[in-house]
Amino acid sequence: MRTFFGGRLINSSSSLPDAKSSPEADSSVLQIWGGHPLQGHVKISGAKNSALVIMAGALLCSGDCRIRNVPLLADVERMGQVLSALGLRLTREDDILDVDAREISTSKAPYELVTQLRASFFAIGPLLARLGVAQMPLPGGCAIGARPVDLHVRGLQAMGAEVQIEHGICNAFVPGSNGRLKGARIYLDTPSVGATETLMMAATLADGETILENAAREPEVADLANFCNSMGAKIRGAGTSTITINGVEKLHSTDYSIIPDRIETGTFLLAGAITRSEFTLSPVVPDHLIPVIAKLQKIGVPIIEEGSDCLRILPAEKLRATDIDTLPHPGFPTDMQAPFMALLTLAEGDSIINESVFENRLRHASELNRLGADIRVKGNTAFVRGVPMLSGAPVIGTDLRASAALVIAGLAAEGKTTIQGLKHLDRGYDRLDMKLQQLGAKIIRVNNEASADAELHTNNSNPPASVSI
Ligand code: UD1
């Protein structure tokens, strides 16, 4: 099978489904018949947020990067297109992505691509470090909040870059004859994941030592540091709030495997919890899931570790309400907030969910209410009163994790749930519907708009024969 990344030929034995990157993803819907327990085993893919930033990090390498365990996602495909537009050569086969970054042909990233994928802005750090110049369109806001890039910009300025924002483009260059950034001590007002990653990558090739304080501690930051170190970078402390980077002149080729996706793992745990199922998940890094597993156990969901990289979820007798405050790692992850809210709609008692990382990340509440949930939203807080059951209905996913929340609710709702807005889901979940099917869920993707429309007006309580797998 052959696919293309931004016009460059990719040899791939598992191409991205067409629907993921094309307008069809918008016209297709997921249909779920809830109430069926899941069983078996689910294989967890590589972490989306690691893959995207590690692909950007490949810009630092003056050789070949082989990146393994790369998930099949629309966002990964878009990041590939950004790198291709910058002149890199990419080849993908299954979950292995080869990036040849010897030549970078331009310092200017294309507007249409960067505005579709916020993480592509993070490439400003490695581009500037490698070329001494970068022109990066501002990524803009998105459905969950304004998402500024001031911390990225201020950090690069502290490292000696001149940065001007004009006509929506962030123009950065390093003055001086050698075009090399200088090490600096940088305190981040907020432990931003993206800013930590941008500045850590920039510092790998800078002249001297950079110290990032109040850095993000997410596992994906440590994964990026491990990737950079495998190319010869000198980074210490990633995964803690102080990261020290000693700049080197050049980075060499590498062969690196991405960590498992903790958010995908958490999403499957929630799917298991809401359907009162027993199944196993691997590979996982249980330490990356401590806040999620702790909450699940607190509300009554038994989860056991089997070996070092496998989890087993067991059916809960009863789900109890709990309160959640989203926080930077190692606090409860904002990316799990929407999916967890779906579970709490069926927990006994009142739960309070406070979203403190992003300013507009509760839009799924009204869609969950369409399925029979009882949620009131005030500001950034959702008050969830547990109900005995949900009932299937047509709903729309407004962002990536909101869509996952609707899938989880749909798995438990009586009758049929039809979910629109799959372009969001496909950005960040590697074949979620197929993996759920393999676990025994009654879920299908309907690609034809007309038949989807017709289906939206019925609410059969039984799936068609083709879903009985
Ligand atoms: C990353 C993740 C995303 C996750 C988020 C928080 C990727 C590709 N995405 O996003 O899935 O939800 O971390 O865990 O890794 N902020 C500023 N100024 C800046 C940068 C950020 O004020 O320059 C603020 C943001 O508006 C937000 C907070 O910091 O309120 C956290 O954002 P940040 O950690 O930067 O998120 P991302 O890196 O964009």
Coordinates of C-alpha atoms and ligand atoms in Angstrom, one line a residue:
M1 CA 0.0 0.0 0.0
R2 CA 1.4 3.4 -0.9
T3 CA 0.4 6.7 0.7
F4 CA 1.8 10.2 0.6
F5 CA 3.0 12.7 3.2
G6 CA 2.6 16.1 1.6
G7 CA 3.4 14.9 -1.8
R8 CA 6.4 12.7 -0.9
L9 CA 5.9 9.0 -1.4
I10 CA 5.5 6.9 1.7
N11 CA 5.7 3.1 1.5
S12 CA 3.2 1.9 4.0
S13 CA 1.7 -1.4 4.7
S14 CA -0.9 0.2 6.9
S15 CA -2.0 3.5 5.4
L16 CA -4.1 6.0 7.4
P17 CA -7.8 5.4 6.7
D18 CA -8.9 8.0 4.1
A19 CA -11.6 9.2 6.3
K20 CA -9.1 10.5 8.8
S21 CA -7.6 13.3 6.8
S22 CA -10.4 14.0 4.3
P23 CA -13.8 15.7 4.5
E24 CA -15.4 12.3 4.7
A25 CA -14.3 12.1 8.3
D26 CA -16.8 14.8 8.9
S27 CA -19.7 13.2 7.1
S28 CA -19.2 9.7 8.7
V29 CA -20.6 8.8 12.0
L30 CA -20.2 6.2 14.7
Q31 CA -23.1 4.1 15.7
I32 CA -23.0 2.3 19.0
W33 CA -25.5 0.0 20.6
G34 CA -24.8 0.2 24.3
G35 CA -25.0 -2.3 27.1
H36 CA -22.6 -5.0 25.8
P37 CA -19.7 -6.0 28.1
L38 CA -16.2 -6.0 26.6
Q39 CA -13.8 -8.8 26.9
G40 CA -10.4 -9.9 25.7
H41 CA -7.3 -7.8 25.3
V42 CA -6.6 -4.4 23.8
K43 CA -3.2 -3.4 22.4
I44 CA -2.3 0.2 23.3
S45 CA -0.7 2.3 20.6
G46 CA 2.2 4.8 20.9
A47 CA 1.5 8.1 22.6
K48 CA 0.1 10.8 20.3
N49 CA 1.7 13.6 22.2
S50 CA 5.1 12.0 22.2
A51 CA 4.8 11.1 18.5
L52 CA 4.0 14.6 17.4
V53 CA 6.8 16.3 19.4
I54 CA 9.4 13.6 18.6
M55 CA 8.6 14.1 14.9
A56 CA 9.3 17.8 15.4
G57 CA 12.4 16.8 17.3
A58 CA 13.7 14.9 14.3
L59 CA 14.4 18.3 12.8
L60 CA 17.4 18.5 15.2
C61 CA 19.0 15.4 13.7
S62 CA 21.6 15.8 11.0
G63 CA 21.0 12.1 9.9
D64 CA 18.3 9.5 9.9
C65 CA 15.7 9.0 12.6
R66 CA 13.9 5.8 12.9
I67 CA 10.8 6.3 15.2
R68 CA 9.0 3.2 16.3
N69 CA 5.5 2.6 17.8
V70 CA 4.1 5.6 15.9
P71 CA 0.3 5.6 16.2
L72 CA -1.9 5.8 13.1
L73 CA -3.5 9.2 13.6
A74 CA -4.7 12.1 11.4
D75 CA -2.5 14.4 13.6
V76 CA 0.6 12.3 12.9
E77 CA -0.2 12.4 9.2
R78 CA -0.5 16.2 9.4
M79 CA 2.8 16.6 11.3
G80 CA 4.4 14.4 8.6
Q81 CA 3.0 16.9 6.0
V82 CA 4.5 19.8 7.9
L83 CA 7.9 18.1 8.0
S84 CA 7.7 17.2 4.3
A85 CA 6.9 20.8 3.5
L86 CA 10.1 21.8 5.3
G87 CA 12.0 19.5 3.0
L88 CA 12.4 16.3 5.2
R89 CA 11.9 12.9 3.6
L90 CA 9.6 10.5 5.5
T91 CA 8.8 6.9 5.0
R92 CA 6.3 4.9 7.0
E93 CA 5.8 1.2 7.3
D94 CA 3.3 -0.1 9.9
D95 CA 4.2 1.8 13.1
I96 CA 7.8 2.6 12.0
L97 CA 8.5 6.1 10.7
D98 CA 11.8 6.9 9.1
V99 CA 12.7 10.6 8.9
D100 CA 15.7 11.8 6.9
A101 CA 16.4 15.3 8.2
R102 CA 19.8 15.8 6.5
E103 CA 18.4 18.6 4.4
I104 CA 15.9 21.2 5.5
S105 CA 14.9 23.2 2.4
T106 CA 12.9 26.0 4.0
S107 CA 12.5 27.7 7.4
K108 CA 8.9 28.6 6.7
A109 CA 6.1 26.2 7.8
P110 CA 2.9 26.3 5.8
Y111 CA 0.0 28.2 7.2
E112 CA -2.7 25.8 6.2
L113 CA -1.0 22.9 8.1
V114 CA 0.2 24.7 11.2
T115 CA -3.3 26.2 11.8
Q116 CA -4.8 22.7 11.8
L117 CA -2.4 21.2 14.3
R118 CA -1.2 23.1 17.3
A119 CA 1.7 20.8 18.1
S120 CA 3.3 21.7 14.7
F121 CA 4.1 25.1 16.2
F122 CA 6.5 23.3 18.6
A123 CA 8.8 22.8 15.6
I124 CA 9.8 26.5 15.9
G125 CA 12.3 25.4 18.6
P126 CA 14.3 22.8 16.6
L127 CA 14.0 24.8 13.4
L128 CA 15.5 27.8 15.0
A129 CA 18.2 25.7 16.7
R130 CA 19.2 24.0 13.5
L131 CA 18.9 26.9 11.0
G132 CA 19.1 30.0 13.1
V133 CA 15.8 31.2 11.5
A134 CA 12.2 30.0 11.6
Q135 CA 8.9 31.4 10.3
M136 CA 6.0 29.7 12.0
P137 CA 2.3 30.7 11.6
L138 CA 0.6 31.2 14.9
P139 CA -1.5 28.1 15.7
G140 CA -4.5 30.1 16.8
G141 CA -7.1 29.2 19.4
C142 CA -9.0 26.0 19.4
A143 CA -12.3 24.5 20.7
I144 CA -10.9 24.1 24.2
G145 CA -9.4 27.5 24.8
A146 CA -7.3 30.4 23.5
R147 CA -4.0 28.5 23.9
P148 CA -1.4 31.3 23.6
V149 CA 2.3 30.7 22.7
D150 CA 3.8 33.5 24.8
L151 CA 5.9 31.2 27.0
H152 CA 7.4 29.6 23.9
V153 CA 8.3 33.0 22.5
R154 CA 9.6 34.5 25.7
G155 CA 11.8 31.5 26.3
L156 CA 13.3 31.7 22.8
Q157 CA 14.0 35.4 23.3
A158 CA 15.8 34.6 26.6
M159 CA 18.0 32.3 24.5
G160 CA 19.0 35.2 22.3
A161 CA 16.4 34.9 19.4
E162 CA 14.8 38.0 17.9
V163 CA 11.1 37.2 17.6
Q164 CA 8.5 39.4 15.9
I165 CA 4.9 38.5 15.3
E166 CA 3.5 40.1 12.1
H167 CA 0.4 39.2 10.1
G168 CA -0.1 36.1 12.1
I169 CA 3.4 34.7 11.5
C170 CA 6.0 34.3 14.2
N171 CA 9.3 35.3 12.6
A172 CA 12.3 34.3 14.7
F173 CA 16.0 34.5 13.9
V174 CA 19.2 34.3 15.9
P175 CA 21.4 37.4 15.4
G176 CA 25.2 37.0 15.1
S177 CA 27.5 35.3 12.7
N178 CA 27.1 31.7 14.0
G179 CA 23.3 31.8 14.3
R180 CA 23.4 29.7 17.5
L181 CA 21.1 30.2 20.4
K182 CA 22.6 30.8 23.8
G183 CA 21.9 28.8 26.9
A184 CA 19.8 30.7 29.5
R185 CA 18.0 30.2 32.8
I186 CA 14.2 30.2 32.0
Y187 CA 11.4 30.1 34.5
L188 CA 8.0 29.1 33.0
D189 CA 5.0 31.0 34.6
T190 CA 2.9 27.9 33.9
P191 CA 4.4 24.4 33.4
S192 CA 3.3 24.3 29.8
V193 CA 4.0 21.0 28.1
G194 CA 4.5 22.6 24.7
A195 CA 6.7 25.4 25.9
T196 CA 8.9 23.0 27.9
E197 CA 9.3 20.8 24.8
T198 CA 9.9 23.8 22.4
L199 CA 12.6 25.2 24.7
M200 CA 14.2 21.9 25.5
M201 CA 14.6 21.1 21.8
A202 CA 15.9 24.5 21.1
A203 CA 18.5 24.2 23.9
T204 CA 19.9 20.9 22.7
L205 CA 21.9 22.7 20.0
A206 CA 22.4 26.0 21.9
D207 CA 25.8 27.3 23.0
G208 CA 26.1 26.6 26.8
E209 CA 23.7 25.4 29.5
T210 CA 20.0 26.0 29.7
I211 CA 18.0 25.5 32.8
L212 CA 14.2 25.3 32.6
E213 CA 12.5 25.9 35.9
N214 CA 8.8 25.1 36.6
A215 CA 9.0 22.8 33.6
A216 CA 6.2 20.4 32.7
R217 CA 6.6 16.9 34.2
E218 CA 4.4 15.0 31.7
P219 CA 5.8 11.6 30.6
E220 CA 5.8 12.8 27.0
V221 CA 8.4 15.5 28.0
A222 CA 10.7 12.8 29.4
D223 CA 10.1 10.7 26.3
L224 CA 11.2 13.6 24.1
A225 CA 14.3 14.1 26.3
N226 CA 15.1 10.4 26.0
F227 CA 14.7 10.6 22.2
C228 CA 17.0 13.7 22.0
N229 CA 19.6 12.0 24.3
S230 CA 19.5 9.0 22.0
M231 CA 20.8 11.4 19.3
G232 CA 23.6 12.7 21.5
A233 CA 21.8 15.5 23.4
K234 CA 22.7 16.2 27.0
I235 CA 19.5 16.6 28.9
R236 CA 19.0 15.9 32.6
G237 CA 16.0 16.1 34.9
A238 CA 13.2 15.7 32.3
G239 CA 10.2 14.5 34.1
T240 CA 11.0 16.8 37.1
S241 CA 10.3 20.5 37.3
T242 CA 13.9 21.5 36.6
I243 CA 15.5 20.4 33.4
T244 CA 19.1 21.1 32.5
I245 CA 20.3 21.0 28.9
N246 CA 23.9 21.3 27.9
G247 CA 24.0 22.3 24.3
V248 CA 26.0 20.2 21.8
E249 CA 27.0 21.1 18.2
K250 CA 25.3 18.3 16.3
L251 CA 22.9 15.4 16.9
H252 CA 23.3 12.1 15.2
S253 CA 21.0 9.3 13.8
T254 CA 18.9 7.3 16.2
D255 CA 16.4 4.4 16.4
Y256 CA 13.8 5.2 19.1
S257 CA 10.6 3.7 20.3
I258 CA 7.8 5.9 21.7
I259 CA 6.1 5.2 25.0
P260 CA 2.5 3.8 25.2
D261 CA -0.3 6.3 25.1
R262 CA -1.5 6.9 28.7
I263 CA -4.6 8.7 27.5
E264 CA -5.7 6.0 25.2
T265 CA -5.1 3.5 28.0
G266 CA -7.2 5.6 30.4
T267 CA -10.0 5.8 27.8
F268 CA -10.1 2.0 27.5
L269 CA -10.1 1.7 31.3
L270 CA -13.1 4.0 31.4
A271 CA -14.8 2.0 28.6
G272 CA -14.3 -1.1 30.7
A273 CA -15.5 0.6 33.9
I274 CA -18.8 1.9 32.3
T275 CA -19.6 -1.4 30.8
R276 CA -18.7 -3.4 33.9
S277 CA -16.2 -5.5 31.9
E278 CA -13.1 -7.6 32.5
F279 CA -10.2 -7.3 30.0
T280 CA -6.5 -6.7 29.8
L281 CA -4.6 -3.8 28.3
S282 CA -0.9 -3.7 27.2
P283 CA 1.7 -2.4 26.7
V284 CA 1.2 0.3 29.4
V285 CA 3.4 2.1 31.9
P286 CA 1.3 1.9 35.1
D287 CA 3.3 4.8 36.7
H288 CA 2.0 7.2 34.0
L289 CA -1.5 6.4 35.0
I290 CA -1.4 6.8 38.7
P291 CA -3.9 9.6 39.0
V292 CA -6.4 7.9 36.7
I293 CA -6.1 4.5 38.3
A294 CA -6.3 6.0 41.8
K295 CA -9.6 7.7 40.9
L296 CA -11.0 4.6 39.3
Q297 CA -10.2 2.5 42.3
K298 CA -11.7 5.2 44.6
I299 CA -15.0 5.0 42.8
G300 CA -15.1 1.2 43.0
V301 CA -13.4 -0.1 39.9
P302 CA -10.9 -2.9 40.5
I303 CA -7.7 -2.6 38.4
I304 CA -4.8 -4.9 38.9
E305 CA -1.3 -4.8 37.4
E306 CA -0.2 -8.0 35.7
G307 CA 3.5 -7.9 35.2
S308 CA 5.3 -4.7 34.5
D309 CA 3.3 -3.5 31.4
C310 CA -0.2 -5.0 31.6
L311 CA -3.3 -3.9 33.4
R312 CA -6.5 -5.9 34.0
I313 CA -9.8 -4.2 34.7
L314 CA -12.5 -6.1 36.6
P315 CA -16.2 -5.3 36.8
A316 CA -17.2 -2.8 39.5
E317 CA -20.0 -3.8 41.8
K318 CA -21.1 -0.2 42.2
L319 CA -19.8 3.1 40.9
R320 CA -19.5 5.9 43.5
A321 CA -19.3 9.7 42.9
T322 CA -16.0 11.6 43.3
D323 CA -14.6 15.0 42.7
I324 CA -11.9 15.8 40.1
D325 CA -9.6 18.8 39.7
T326 CA -7.5 18.7 36.5
L327 CA -3.9 19.7 37.1
P328 CA -0.5 19.5 35.3
H329 CA 1.2 16.1 35.7
P330 CA 1.3 14.3 38.1
G331 CA -2.1 15.7 38.9
F332 CA -5.3 14.4 37.2
P333 CA -4.8 14.9 33.4
T334 CA -7.1 17.4 31.6
D335 CA -7.2 15.0 28.7
M336 CA -9.0 12.5 30.8
Q337 CA -11.5 14.9 32.2
A338 CA -14.2 14.5 29.5
P339 CA -14.0 10.7 29.4
F340 CA -14.1 10.5 33.2
M341 CA -17.2 12.8 33.2
A342 CA -18.9 10.2 31.0
L343 CA -18.3 7.5 33.6
L344 CA -19.4 9.7 36.5
T345 CA -22.8 10.3 34.9
L346 CA -23.6 6.7 36.1
A347 CA -21.9 6.9 39.5
E348 CA -24.1 7.0 42.6
G349 CA -24.1 10.5 44.2
D350 CA -22.9 13.9 43.2
S351 CA -19.5 14.6 41.6
I352 CA -17.9 17.9 41.1
I353 CA -15.4 18.3 38.2
N354 CA -13.2 21.4 38.0
E355 CA -11.3 22.0 34.8
S356 CA -8.4 24.2 35.7
V357 CA -6.0 23.8 32.8
F358 CA -8.1 25.0 29.8
E359 CA -10.8 27.6 29.9
N360 CA -13.4 26.1 27.6
R361 CA -13.3 22.3 28.1
L362 CA -16.7 21.3 29.3
R363 CA -18.7 21.4 26.0
H364 CA -19.3 17.7 26.2
A365 CA -21.5 18.2 29.2
S366 CA -24.5 19.3 27.2
E367 CA -24.1 16.4 24.7
L368 CA -23.9 13.9 27.6
N369 CA -27.1 15.4 28.9
R370 CA -28.7 14.5 25.5
L371 CA -27.9 10.9 26.5
G372 CA -29.8 11.4 29.7
A373 CA -27.0 12.6 32.1
D374 CA -27.7 15.2 34.7
I375 CA -24.9 17.7 34.5
R376 CA -25.0 21.5 35.3
V377 CA -22.1 23.7 34.3
K378 CA -21.1 26.9 36.0
G379 CA -17.9 28.5 34.7
N380 CA -15.2 25.9 34.6
T381 CA -17.0 23.5 37.0
A382 CA -19.4 20.7 36.2
F383 CA -21.8 19.3 38.8
V384 CA -22.7 15.8 37.9
R385 CA -25.6 14.0 39.6
G386 CA -25.4 10.3 38.9
V387 CA -28.4 8.8 37.0
P388 CA -29.4 5.1 36.9
M389 CA -29.1 4.8 33.1
L390 CA -28.3 6.6 29.9
S391 CA -30.3 6.3 26.7
G392 CA -28.9 6.4 23.2
A393 CA -29.3 9.6 21.0
P394 CA -27.6 11.5 18.2
V395 CA -24.7 13.6 19.6
I396 CA -21.8 15.6 18.3
G397 CA -18.2 15.5 19.4
T398 CA -16.8 19.0 19.7
D399 CA -13.2 18.2 20.3
L400 CA -10.9 15.1 20.6
R401 CA -11.5 14.1 24.2
A402 CA -15.2 15.2 24.1
S403 CA -15.7 12.7 21.3
A404 CA -14.1 10.0 23.4
A405 CA -16.4 10.8 26.2
L406 CA -19.4 10.3 24.0
V407 CA -18.1 7.0 22.8
I408 CA -17.8 5.9 26.4
A409 CA -21.3 7.0 27.3
G410 CA -22.6 5.4 24.1
L411 CA -21.1 2.0 25.2
A412 CA -23.4 2.1 28.3
A413 CA -26.4 3.9 26.9
E414 CA -29.5 1.9 26.2
G415 CA -30.3 1.7 22.5
K416 CA -28.4 3.4 19.7
T417 CA -26.1 6.4 20.0
T418 CA -24.9 8.1 16.8
I419 CA -21.8 10.3 17.1
Q420 CA -20.9 13.0 14.6
G421 CA -17.7 15.0 14.5
L422 CA -15.3 12.0 13.9
K423 CA -12.6 14.3 12.5
H424 CA -11.8 15.1 16.1
L425 CA -11.8 11.5 17.3
D426 CA -9.6 10.4 14.4
R427 CA -7.0 13.1 15.2
G428 CA -6.0 11.4 18.4
Y429 CA -7.2 7.8 18.7
D430 CA -5.6 5.0 16.7
R431 CA -8.6 3.0 15.2
L432 CA -10.7 3.3 18.4
D433 CA -13.8 1.8 16.8
M434 CA -11.9 -1.2 15.5
K435 CA -10.2 -1.8 18.8
L436 CA -13.6 -1.6 20.6
Q437 CA -15.1 -4.0 18.1
Q438 CA -12.4 -6.5 18.8
L439 CA -13.3 -6.2 22.5
G440 CA -16.9 -7.1 21.6
A441 CA -18.5 -3.6 21.5
K442 CA -21.4 -3.1 19.0
I443 CA -19.9 -0.2 17.2
I444 CA -19.8 0.6 13.5
R445 CA -18.6 3.5 11.4
V446 CA -21.0 4.6 8.7
N447 CA -19.2 6.5 6.0
N448 CA -22.1 7.5 3.8
E449 CA -23.7 10.8 4.8
A450 CA -27.1 9.9 3.4
S451 CA -27.4 6.6 5.2
A452 CA -26.1 8.2 8.3
D453 CA -28.8 10.9 8.1
A454 CA -31.4 8.2 7.7
E455 CA -30.1 6.3 10.6
L456 CA -30.0 9.5 12.8
H457 CA -33.8 9.5 12.7
T458 CA -34.2 6.0 13.9
N459 CA -33.2 4.6 17.2
N460 CA -33.2 0.8 16.8
S461 CA -32.4 -0.9 20.0
N462 CA -30.7 -3.8 18.2
P463 CA -27.6 -3.5 16.0
P464 CA -27.6 -4.8 12.4
A465 CA -26.4 -8.3 12.0
S466 CA -23.1 -7.1 10.6
V467 CA -22.3 -5.6 14.1
S468 CA -22.8 -8.9 15.9
I469 CA -19.2 -9.9 15.8
Ligands
UD1_1 C1 -0.4 19.6 25.6 C2 -1.0 18.4 25.0 C3 -2.5 18.4 25.3 C4 -2.8 18.5 26.8 C5 -2.0 19.7 27.3 C6 -2.1 19.8 28.9 C7 0.4 18.0 23.1 C8 0.5 18.0 21.6 N1 -0.8 18.4 23.6 O1 -0.9 20.7 25.0 O2 -3.0 17.1 24.8 O3 -4.1 18.7 27.0 O4 -0.6 19.6 27.0 O5 -1.7 18.6 29.5 O6 1.3 17.6 23.8 N2 -0.2 28.4 28.1 C9 0.1 29.7 28.1 N3 1.1 30.2 27.3 C10 1.8 29.4 26.5 C11 1.5 28.0 26.5 C12 0.5 27.5 27.3 O7 -0.6 30.5 28.8 O8 2.7 29.9 25.9 C13 -1.3 27.8 28.9 C14 -2.4 27.2 28.1 O9 -3.3 28.2 27.6 C15 -3.1 26.3 29.0 C16 -1.9 25.8 29.9 O10 -0.9 26.7 29.7 O11 -4.0 26.9 29.8 C17 -1.4 24.4 29.6 O12 -1.1 24.4 28.2 P1 0.1 23.5 27.6 O13 0.6 22.6 28.7 O14 1.0 24.4 26.9 O15 -0.7 22.6 26.6 P2 -0.2 22.1 25.1 O16 1.3 21.9 25.2 O17 -0.7 23.0 24.1

